[in-house]
């Protein structure tokens, strides 16, 4: 593939020629449409289509979501990706000299890139699951008996998934104060983030037909950064016996650019050894994990941000292919635009934990920010920003960021 572009791209850009993530944007006077991030600009695919530079079905690139483009299938989207890389690298490219095909990202409004029909959240980091088990169950036997045998997950709420930039309102709910004998209704005092990645489903599966693990990645269009917000006090009181509900479904947020799975091929790595051996339908060979550096920043209102976590997607015990194989093994069908989130991504060291729950060890060890203030959980006015970047041998593929501010109850 081409490695350099005739565009003046900054050396440190994550939106390189190797990346070309898809998103939905609008500009004054023109409605939502499909674009590709390149450097600090957006390549307007709808304008290119109107000029006859692309050969795709009518209106797919004029649409307010990526679903129509994704539904064309990988042969079509991979051909489009190759076409764009060629146009952005060839010296005699017809894009040169036509600035109308490019829009500065700062001059555009980014929108939710997908119509999300269903959303599933997994619990696939062994470090995260172990930490939570130590805090709330048994320090010597933290994992439940099923954890090493299957990717634990639950079905979340697609209607409350929002884009980066959307304010996150502190949720209300029932909590059981320490030492109390009956619950109270109040705003959550233990609001938390969860550092996650989410895969965008790019192909329908058939109801009643499992997706074999060897075909699972055919169903992944791309990945986004994902923050699965959590109200820990509401969650702790409600989760037995059926699991997460109001402590989770009030908000999740995602980054606006969908990085195609093909862009991540250079960053494939072997995942952790799984002991005991998993059942045959979950046995995945080869490099199924991805070396993607992640960080979480917390910025108090009016203050400077502090990087409070540095983690990596490669740590995941259960990989995406296994998640899809397990999700569908009972015949549950997937649909284009569905989101399957990884679950909180934590590493082995405290500085790589992917939630405030772990970073402050359930509030017992507050973290100190750059301005000297401390946090056990999130305060009103705090902004949480998550960023992702894969880098190897001069190849940079970035995810941008998902950034949201916590707002209180009026």
CSV table of C-alpha atoms in Angstrom, one decimal:
chain,number,residue,atom,x,y,z
A,1,UNK,CA,0.0,0.0,0.0
A,2,UNK,CA,1.1,3.6,-0.4
A,3,UNK,CA,3.1,5.0,2.5
A,4,UNK,CA,3.2,8.8,1.9
A,5,UNK,CA,0.7,11.4,0.7
A,6,UNK,CA,1.1,14.5,-1.3
A,7,UNK,CA,-1.0,16.3,1.4
A,8,UNK,CA,1.1,18.1,4.0
A,9,UNK,CA,0.4,15.8,7.0
A,10,UNK,CA,1.9,16.4,10.4
A,11,UNK,CA,4.4,13.7,11.4
A,12,UNK,CA,2.5,13.1,14.6
A,13,UNK,CA,-0.9,12.7,13.1
A,14,UNK,CA,-2.9,9.6,13.9
A,15,UNK,CA,-5.1,10.2,10.9
A,16,UNK,CA,-2.5,9.1,8.5
A,17,UNK,CA,-2.7,7.4,5.0
A,18,UNK,CA,-2.6,4.1,6.9
A,19,UNK,CA,-5.7,4.9,8.8
A,20,UNK,CA,-8.5,6.7,6.8
A,21,UNK,CA,-11.3,6.3,9.4
A,22,UNK,CA,-14.9,7.0,8.4
A,23,UNK,CA,-17.2,9.4,10.0
A,24,UNK,CA,-20.3,11.6,9.5
A,25,UNK,CA,-20.0,15.3,9.3
A,26,UNK,CA,-21.8,18.5,8.3
A,27,UNK,CA,-20.9,22.0,7.3
A,28,UNK,CA,-22.9,25.2,7.1
A,29,UNK,CA,-25.3,24.9,4.2
A,30,UNK,CA,-24.7,21.2,3.7
A,31,UNK,CA,-26.3,18.3,5.6
A,32,UNK,CA,-24.7,15.2,7.2
A,33,UNK,CA,-22.7,13.1,4.9
A,34,UNK,CA,-19.8,10.6,4.8
A,35,UNK,CA,-16.2,11.7,5.2
A,36,UNK,CA,-12.8,10.3,5.9
A,37,UNK,CA,-10.3,11.9,8.3
A,38,UNK,CA,-6.9,12.6,6.9
A,39,UNK,CA,-4.5,14.8,8.9
A,40,UNK,CA,-6.5,17.8,10.3
A,41,UNK,CA,-8.9,17.6,7.4
A,42,UNK,CA,-11.9,15.7,6.2
A,43,UNK,CA,-12.1,14.2,2.7
A,44,UNK,CA,-15.6,14.8,1.6
A,45,UNK,CA,-16.7,11.5,0.0
A,46,UNK,CA,-20.1,12.8,-0.9
A,47,UNK,CA,-18.5,15.6,-2.9
A,48,UNK,CA,-16.2,13.2,-4.6
A,49,UNK,CA,-19.1,11.0,-5.5
A,50,UNK,CA,-20.9,13.9,-7.0
A,51,UNK,CA,-17.9,14.6,-9.1
A,52,UNK,CA,-17.8,11.1,-10.5
A,53,UNK,CA,-14.6,10.1,-8.7
A,54,UNK,CA,-16.1,7.2,-6.8
A,55,UNK,CA,-18.3,4.3,-8.0
A,56,UNK,CA,-20.8,3.4,-5.3
A,57,UNK,CA,-24.6,3.1,-5.2
A,58,UNK,CA,-26.4,6.4,-5.2
A,59,UNK,CA,-26.9,8.2,-1.9
A,60,UNK,CA,-24.7,5.8,0.2
A,61,UNK,CA,-22.2,8.6,0.8
A,62,UNK,CA,-24.9,11.3,1.1
A,63,UNK,CA,-26.4,9.5,4.1
A,64,UNK,CA,-26.6,10.6,7.7
A,65,UNK,CA,-25.0,7.4,9.0
A,66,UNK,CA,-22.3,4.9,7.9
A,67,UNK,CA,-24.7,2.0,7.9
A,68,UNK,CA,-25.5,2.0,4.2
A,69,UNK,CA,-21.8,2.1,3.3
A,70,UNK,CA,-21.0,-0.7,5.8
A,71,UNK,CA,-23.8,-2.8,4.4
A,72,UNK,CA,-22.1,-2.9,1.0
A,73,UNK,CA,-19.7,-5.4,2.5
A,74,UNK,CA,-16.0,-5.7,2.9
A,75,UNK,CA,-15.2,-6.2,-0.8
A,76,UNK,CA,-16.7,-2.8,-1.5
A,77,UNK,CA,-15.3,-0.9,1.5
A,78,UNK,CA,-11.9,-2.4,1.0
A,79,UNK,CA,-11.9,-1.4,-2.6
A,80,UNK,CA,-13.0,2.1,-1.6
A,81,UNK,CA,-10.2,2.3,0.9
A,82,UNK,CA,-7.6,1.3,-1.7
A,83,UNK,CA,-9.0,3.9,-4.1
A,84,UNK,CA,-8.7,6.6,-1.5
A,85,UNK,CA,-5.2,5.6,-0.6
A,86,UNK,CA,-4.2,5.8,-4.3
A,87,UNK,CA,-5.9,9.2,-4.8
A,88,UNK,CA,-4.2,10.6,-1.7
A,89,UNK,CA,-0.7,9.3,-2.7
A,90,UNK,CA,-0.4,9.7,-6.5
A,91,UNK,CA,1.3,12.9,-7.6
A,92,UNK,CA,-1.1,13.2,-10.5
A,93,UNK,CA,-4.2,12.7,-8.4
A,94,UNK,CA,-7.4,14.3,-9.6
A,95,UNK,CA,-7.9,15.5,-6.0
A,96,UNK,CA,-5.0,17.9,-6.3
A,97,UNK,CA,-6.0,21.5,-7.0
A,98,UNK,CA,-9.6,20.9,-5.9
A,99,UNK,CA,-9.9,22.2,-2.3
A,100,UNK,CA,-13.7,21.7,-2.4
A,101,UNK,CA,-13.0,18.0,-1.7
A,102,UNK,CA,-11.4,18.9,1.7
A,103,UNK,CA,-12.9,20.4,4.8
A,104,UNK,CA,-10.9,21.5,7.9
A,105,UNK,CA,-12.0,19.4,10.8
A,106,UNK,CA,-12.3,22.5,12.9
A,107,UNK,CA,-14.8,23.9,10.4
A,108,UNK,CA,-17.1,20.8,10.5
A,109,UNK,CA,-19.6,19.4,12.9
A,110,UNK,CA,-19.1,15.7,13.7
A,111,UNK,CA,-22.1,13.5,14.3
A,112,UNK,CA,-23.0,10.1,15.6
A,113,UNK,CA,-21.5,7.9,12.8
A,114,UNK,CA,-23.9,4.9,13.2
A,115,UNK,CA,-27.5,3.9,13.6
A,116,UNK,CA,-27.0,1.5,16.5
A,117,UNK,CA,-29.6,-1.2,16.8
A,118,UNK,CA,-28.2,-3.3,19.6
A,119,UNK,CA,-25.3,-2.9,22.1
A,120,UNK,CA,-23.5,-5.6,24.1
A,121,UNK,CA,-20.9,-4.9,26.7
A,122,UNK,CA,-18.3,-7.6,27.7
A,123,UNK,CA,-16.2,-8.1,30.8
A,124,UNK,CA,-13.0,-9.4,29.1
A,125,UNK,CA,-10.0,-8.0,31.0
A,126,UNK,CA,-8.8,-10.5,33.5
A,127,UNK,CA,-7.0,-7.8,35.4
A,128,UNK,CA,-10.2,-5.7,35.7
A,129,UNK,CA,-12.3,-8.7,36.7
A,130,UNK,CA,-9.7,-9.8,39.2
A,131,UNK,CA,-9.6,-6.3,40.8
A,132,UNK,CA,-13.3,-6.1,41.1
A,133,UNK,CA,-13.5,-9.5,42.5
A,134,UNK,CA,-10.9,-8.7,45.1
A,135,UNK,CA,-12.8,-5.6,46.2
A,136,UNK,CA,-16.3,-7.0,46.4
A,137,UNK,CA,-16.0,-10.7,46.7
A,138,UNK,CA,-13.0,-12.7,47.8
A,139,UNK,CA,-9.4,-11.4,47.6
A,140,UNK,CA,-8.1,-15.0,47.4
A,141,UNK,CA,-10.7,-16.2,44.9
A,142,UNK,CA,-11.6,-13.2,42.9
A,143,UNK,CA,-12.9,-14.7,39.6
A,144,UNK,CA,-16.2,-16.4,39.4
A,145,UNK,CA,-16.1,-20.1,38.3
A,146,UNK,CA,-17.3,-19.3,34.7
A,147,UNK,CA,-14.9,-16.4,34.0
A,148,UNK,CA,-12.0,-18.3,32.4
A,149,UNK,CA,-14.4,-20.5,30.4
A,150,UNK,CA,-16.5,-17.9,28.5
A,151,UNK,CA,-16.5,-14.1,27.6
A,152,UNK,CA,-19.0,-12.8,30.2
A,153,UNK,CA,-21.3,-10.1,28.8
A,154,UNK,CA,-24.6,-8.3,29.1
A,155,UNK,CA,-27.0,-6.5,26.7
A,156,UNK,CA,-26.9,-2.8,27.2
A,157,UNK,CA,-29.0,0.1,26.1
A,158,UNK,CA,-28.4,1.5,22.6
A,159,UNK,CA,-30.7,4.5,23.0
A,160,UNK,CA,-28.4,6.2,25.5
A,161,UNK,CA,-25.2,5.9,23.5
A,162,UNK,CA,-24.0,9.4,22.8
A,163,UNK,CA,-21.1,11.0,20.8
A,164,UNK,CA,-18.0,12.5,22.2
A,165,UNK,CA,-18.8,16.0,23.4
A,166,UNK,CA,-22.3,15.2,24.7
A,167,UNK,CA,-22.6,16.2,28.5
A,168,UNK,CA,-23.1,13.2,30.9
A,169,UNK,CA,-25.8,14.0,33.4
A,170,UNK,CA,-25.2,12.5,36.9
A,171,UNK,CA,-27.8,9.7,37.2
A,172,UNK,CA,-30.3,9.2,40.0
A,173,UNK,CA,-31.2,5.9,41.6
A,174,UNK,CA,-31.5,3.7,44.6
A,175,UNK,CA,-28.3,3.2,46.7
A,176,UNK,CA,-27.7,1.4,50.0
A,177,UNK,CA,-25.6,3.6,52.2
A,178,UNK,CA,-23.0,1.8,54.3
A,179,UNK,CA,-24.5,0.6,57.6
A,180,UNK,CA,-28.1,1.4,56.5
A,181,UNK,CA,-30.9,-1.1,56.6
A,182,UNK,CA,-33.0,0.3,53.8
A,183,UNK,CA,-32.1,2.0,50.5
A,184,UNK,CA,-32.3,5.7,49.7
A,185,UNK,CA,-33.0,7.5,46.4
A,186,UNK,CA,-30.3,10.0,45.4
A,187,UNK,CA,-27.9,11.2,42.8
A,188,UNK,CA,-25.0,8.7,42.3
A,189,UNK,CA,-22.0,9.7,44.5
A,190,UNK,CA,-19.8,7.1,42.8
A,191,UNK,CA,-19.9,8.1,39.1
A,192,UNK,CA,-17.2,6.4,37.1
A,193,UNK,CA,-15.8,5.9,33.6
A,194,UNK,CA,-14.8,2.6,31.9
A,195,UNK,CA,-12.0,2.7,29.3
A,196,UNK,CA,-13.1,0.4,26.5
A,197,UNK,CA,-12.9,-0.2,22.7
A,198,UNK,CA,-16.0,-1.2,20.8
A,199,UNK,CA,-16.3,-3.1,17.5
A,200,UNK,CA,-18.8,-2.0,14.8
A,201,UNK,CA,-20.6,-5.0,13.3
A,202,UNK,CA,-20.3,-4.8,9.5
A,203,UNK,CA,-22.4,-7.8,8.4
A,204,UNK,CA,-25.7,-9.4,9.3
A,205,UNK,CA,-25.7,-12.9,10.6
A,206,UNK,CA,-28.7,-15.2,10.4
A,207,UNK,CA,-31.0,-15.8,13.4
A,208,UNK,CA,-30.4,-19.4,14.7
A,209,UNK,CA,-26.9,-19.7,13.0
A,210,UNK,CA,-23.8,-19.3,15.1
A,211,UNK,CA,-20.8,-17.4,13.6
A,212,UNK,CA,-17.8,-19.8,13.6
A,213,UNK,CA,-14.8,-18.3,15.2
A,214,UNK,CA,-12.8,-18.6,12.0
A,215,UNK,CA,-15.2,-16.3,10.3
A,216,UNK,CA,-15.8,-13.9,13.2
A,217,UNK,CA,-13.6,-11.1,12.0
A,218,UNK,CA,-15.5,-10.9,8.7
A,219,UNK,CA,-18.3,-9.4,10.8
A,220,UNK,CA,-16.1,-6.6,12.2
A,221,UNK,CA,-16.2,-3.4,10.1
A,222,UNK,CA,-14.1,-1.3,12.5
A,223,UNK,CA,-13.4,0.0,16.0
A,224,UNK,CA,-14.1,3.1,18.1
A,225,UNK,CA,-13.1,4.3,21.5
A,226,UNK,CA,-15.8,3.7,24.0
A,227,UNK,CA,-16.6,5.0,27.5
A,228,UNK,CA,-19.1,2.9,29.3
A,229,UNK,CA,-20.1,5.3,32.2
A,230,UNK,CA,-21.0,3.6,35.4
A,231,UNK,CA,-22.8,4.6,38.7
A,232,UNK,CA,-21.0,2.2,41.1
A,233,UNK,CA,-23.3,2.8,44.1
A,234,UNK,CA,-26.4,2.2,42.1
A,235,UNK,CA,-24.8,-0.8,40.4
A,236,UNK,CA,-23.6,-2.4,43.7
A,237,UNK,CA,-27.2,-2.3,45.2
A,238,UNK,CA,-29.0,-3.6,42.1
A,239,UNK,CA,-26.8,-6.1,40.3
A,240,UNK,CA,-27.7,-9.2,42.2
A,241,UNK,CA,-29.3,-11.3,40.8
A,242,UNK,CA,-29.7,-10.1,37.2
A,243,UNK,CA,-26.7,-7.9,36.7
A,244,UNK,CA,-26.2,-4.3,35.4
A,245,UNK,CA,-29.3,-2.1,34.9
A,246,UNK,CA,-29.7,1.5,36.0
A,247,UNK,CA,-26.1,1.8,37.1
A,248,UNK,CA,-25.0,1.3,33.4
A,249,UNK,CA,-27.8,2.2,31.0
A,250,UNK,CA,-27.9,6.0,31.6
A,251,UNK,CA,-25.0,6.8,29.2
A,252,UNK,CA,-22.2,5.4,27.1
A,253,UNK,CA,-20.1,7.5,24.7
A,254,UNK,CA,-18.0,6.8,21.6
A,255,UNK,CA,-15.5,8.6,19.4
A,256,UNK,CA,-16.7,10.0,16.1
A,257,UNK,CA,-14.2,8.2,13.8
A,258,UNK,CA,-14.6,4.5,13.0
A,259,UNK,CA,-11.2,3.0,12.2
A,260,UNK,CA,-11.5,0.1,9.7
A,261,UNK,CA,-10.2,-3.2,11.0
A,262,UNK,CA,-7.9,-3.4,8.0
A,263,UNK,CA,-6.0,-0.4,9.3
A,264,UNK,CA,-5.1,-2.3,12.4
A,265,UNK,CA,-3.5,-5.3,10.7
A,266,UNK,CA,0.1,-4.1,11.4
A,267,UNK,CA,-0.6,-4.1,15.1
A,268,UNK,CA,-1.8,-7.7,15.6
A,269,UNK,CA,-0.3,-9.5,18.5
A,270,UNK,CA,-0.8,-12.8,20.3
A,271,UNK,CA,-3.1,-12.6,23.3
A,272,UNK,CA,-2.6,-14.0,26.8
A,273,UNK,CA,-2.4,-17.7,27.3
A,274,UNK,CA,-5.8,-19.0,28.3
A,275,UNK,CA,-5.9,-21.5,31.1
A,276,UNK,CA,-7.7,-23.8,31.3
A,277,UNK,CA,-8.1,-24.5,27.6
A,278,UNK,CA,-11.4,-23.1,26.2
A,279,UNK,CA,-14.1,-25.1,24.5
A,280,UNK,CA,-13.6,-25.8,20.8
A,281,UNK,CA,-16.0,-23.1,19.5
A,282,UNK,CA,-13.9,-20.5,21.3
A,283,UNK,CA,-10.4,-21.7,20.2
A,284,UNK,CA,-8.9,-18.9,18.2
A,285,UNK,CA,-5.5,-19.3,16.4
A,286,UNK,CA,-3.1,-16.6,15.4
A,287,UNK,CA,-2.7,-13.0,16.3
A,288,UNK,CA,-6.2,-11.9,17.5
A,289,UNK,CA,-5.3,-9.1,19.9
A,290,UNK,CA,-4.2,-5.6,18.9
A,291,UNK,CA,-1.4,-3.4,20.2
A,292,UNK,CA,-3.3,-0.1,20.7
A,293,UNK,CA,-2.0,2.3,23.3
A,294,UNK,CA,-4.7,4.0,25.3
A,295,UNK,CA,-4.8,6.8,27.9
A,296,UNK,CA,-7.4,8.5,30.1
A,297,UNK,CA,-7.2,12.1,31.1
A,298,UNK,CA,-9.3,13.8,33.8
A,299,UNK,CA,-9.7,17.6,33.7
A,300,UNK,CA,-11.5,19.4,36.5
A,301,UNK,CA,-13.6,22.4,35.7
A,302,UNK,CA,-11.3,25.3,34.9
A,303,UNK,CA,-8.2,23.2,35.6
A,304,UNK,CA,-5.5,21.4,33.7
A,305,UNK,CA,-5.9,17.8,32.7
A,306,UNK,CA,-4.0,14.9,34.3
A,307,UNK,CA,-3.3,11.6,32.6
A,308,UNK,CA,-4.6,9.2,35.2
A,309,UNK,CA,-4.3,5.9,33.2
A,310,UNK,CA,-2.2,4.4,30.4
A,311,UNK,CA,-3.3,1.1,29.2
A,312,UNK,CA,-3.4,-1.1,26.0
A,313,UNK,CA,-6.0,-3.1,24.1
A,314,UNK,CA,-3.5,-6.0,23.8
A,315,UNK,CA,-4.2,-6.9,27.4
A,316,UNK,CA,-7.6,-8.4,26.7
A,317,UNK,CA,-8.0,-12.0,27.9
A,318,UNK,CA,-10.9,-12.6,25.6
A,319,UNK,CA,-10.4,-11.3,22.0
A,320,UNK,CA,-13.1,-9.9,19.6
A,321,UNK,CA,-13.4,-13.1,17.6
A,322,UNK,CA,-14.1,-15.1,20.7
A,323,UNK,CA,-16.7,-12.5,21.8
A,324,UNK,CA,-18.5,-12.8,18.5
A,325,UNK,CA,-18.4,-16.6,18.5
A,326,UNK,CA,-19.8,-16.7,22.0
A,327,UNK,CA,-22.4,-14.0,21.4
A,328,UNK,CA,-23.8,-16.0,18.5
A,329,UNK,CA,-23.3,-19.6,19.6
A,330,UNK,CA,-26.9,-19.8,20.8
A,331,UNK,CA,-28.2,-18.5,17.5
A,332,UNK,CA,-28.4,-14.8,18.5
A,333,UNK,CA,-28.1,-12.8,15.3
A,334,UNK,CA,-25.9,-9.7,14.7
A,335,UNK,CA,-26.9,-6.7,12.5
A,336,UNK,CA,-25.0,-4.0,10.7
A,337,UNK,CA,-24.3,-1.1,13.1
A,338,UNK,CA,-24.5,-3.1,16.3
A,339,UNK,CA,-21.8,-2.3,18.9
A,340,UNK,CA,-19.9,-4.9,20.9
A,341,UNK,CA,-17.8,-3.3,23.6
A,342,UNK,CA,-14.7,-4.9,25.1
A,343,UNK,CA,-15.4,-4.2,28.7
A,344,UNK,CA,-13.0,-2.2,30.9
A,345,UNK,CA,-9.4,-2.5,29.7
A,346,UNK,CA,-7.0,-2.7,32.6
A,347,UNK,CA,-3.4,-3.8,32.7
A,348,UNK,CA,-1.4,-5.4,35.6
A,349,UNK,CA,0.0,-2.2,37.0
A,350,UNK,CA,-2.1,0.4,39.0
A,351,UNK,CA,-1.3,3.1,36.4
A,352,UNK,CA,-2.9,1.0,33.7
A,353,UNK,CA,-6.3,0.5,35.4
A,354,UNK,CA,-9.3,1.5,33.3
A,355,UNK,CA,-11.7,2.8,35.8
A,356,UNK,CA,-11.8,5.1,38.9
A,357,UNK,CA,-13.1,2.2,40.9
A,358,UNK,CA,-9.7,0.5,40.4
A,359,UNK,CA,-7.5,3.6,40.3
A,360,UNK,CA,-8.9,4.7,43.7
A,361,UNK,CA,-9.4,1.1,44.9
A,362,UNK,CA,-13.2,1.6,45.6
A,363,UNK,CA,-12.5,5.1,47.0
A,364,UNK,CA,-10.0,4.0,49.7
A,365,UNK,CA,-6.9,5.5,47.8
A,366,UNK,CA,-7.9,8.8,46.2
A,367,UNK,CA,-5.8,9.9,43.2
A,368,UNK,CA,-4.2,13.4,43.1
A,369,UNK,CA,-4.7,15.6,40.1
A,370,UNK,CA,-2.3,18.2,38.7
A,371,UNK,CA,-4.0,21.0,40.5
A,372,UNK,CA,-3.6,19.2,43.9
A,373,UNK,CA,-7.3,18.2,44.2
A,374,UNK,CA,-8.1,14.6,44.8
A,375,UNK,CA,-10.7,12.2,43.3
A,376,UNK,CA,-12.1,8.9,44.4
A,377,UNK,CA,-14.9,9.1,41.8
A,378,UNK,CA,-15.9,11.8,39.3
A,379,UNK,CA,-17.1,15.2,40.4
A,380,UNK,CA,-19.5,17.6,38.6
A,381,UNK,CA,-17.6,19.6,36.1
A,382,UNK,CA,-15.0,16.9,35.5
A,383,UNK,CA,-14.2,16.1,31.8
A,384,UNK,CA,-13.0,12.6,31.0
A,385,UNK,CA,-11.0,12.2,27.7
A,386,UNK,CA,-9.9,8.9,26.3
A,387,UNK,CA,-7.4,8.6,23.4
A,388,UNK,CA,-6.0,5.7,21.4
A,389,UNK,CA,-3.0,5.4,19.1
A,390,UNK,CA,-1.3,2.4,17.5
A,391,UNK,CA,2.2,3.0,16.3
A,392,UNK,CA,4.8,0.7,14.8
A,393,UNK,CA,7.6,1.0,12.3
A,394,UNK,CA,6.6,4.5,11.3
A,395,UNK,CA,2.9,3.6,10.9
A,396,UNK,CA,0.5,5.6,13.0
A,397,UNK,CA,-3.2,4.8,13.4
A,398,UNK,CA,-5.1,7.0,15.8
A,399,UNK,CA,-8.7,7.0,17.1
A,400,UNK,CA,-8.9,10.6,18.1
A,401,UNK,CA,-10.7,10.9,21.4
A,402,UNK,CA,-13.9,10.5,23.2
A,403,UNK,CA,-14.4,13.5,25.6
A,404,UNK,CA,-17.4,14.2,27.8
A,405,UNK,CA,-18.1,16.5,30.8
A,406,UNK,CA,-20.0,15.4,33.8
A,407,UNK,CA,-22.9,17.7,34.7
A,408,UNK,CA,-24.9,17.7,37.9
A,409,UNK,CA,-28.6,17.6,38.5
A,410,UNK,CA,-30.4,20.9,38.2
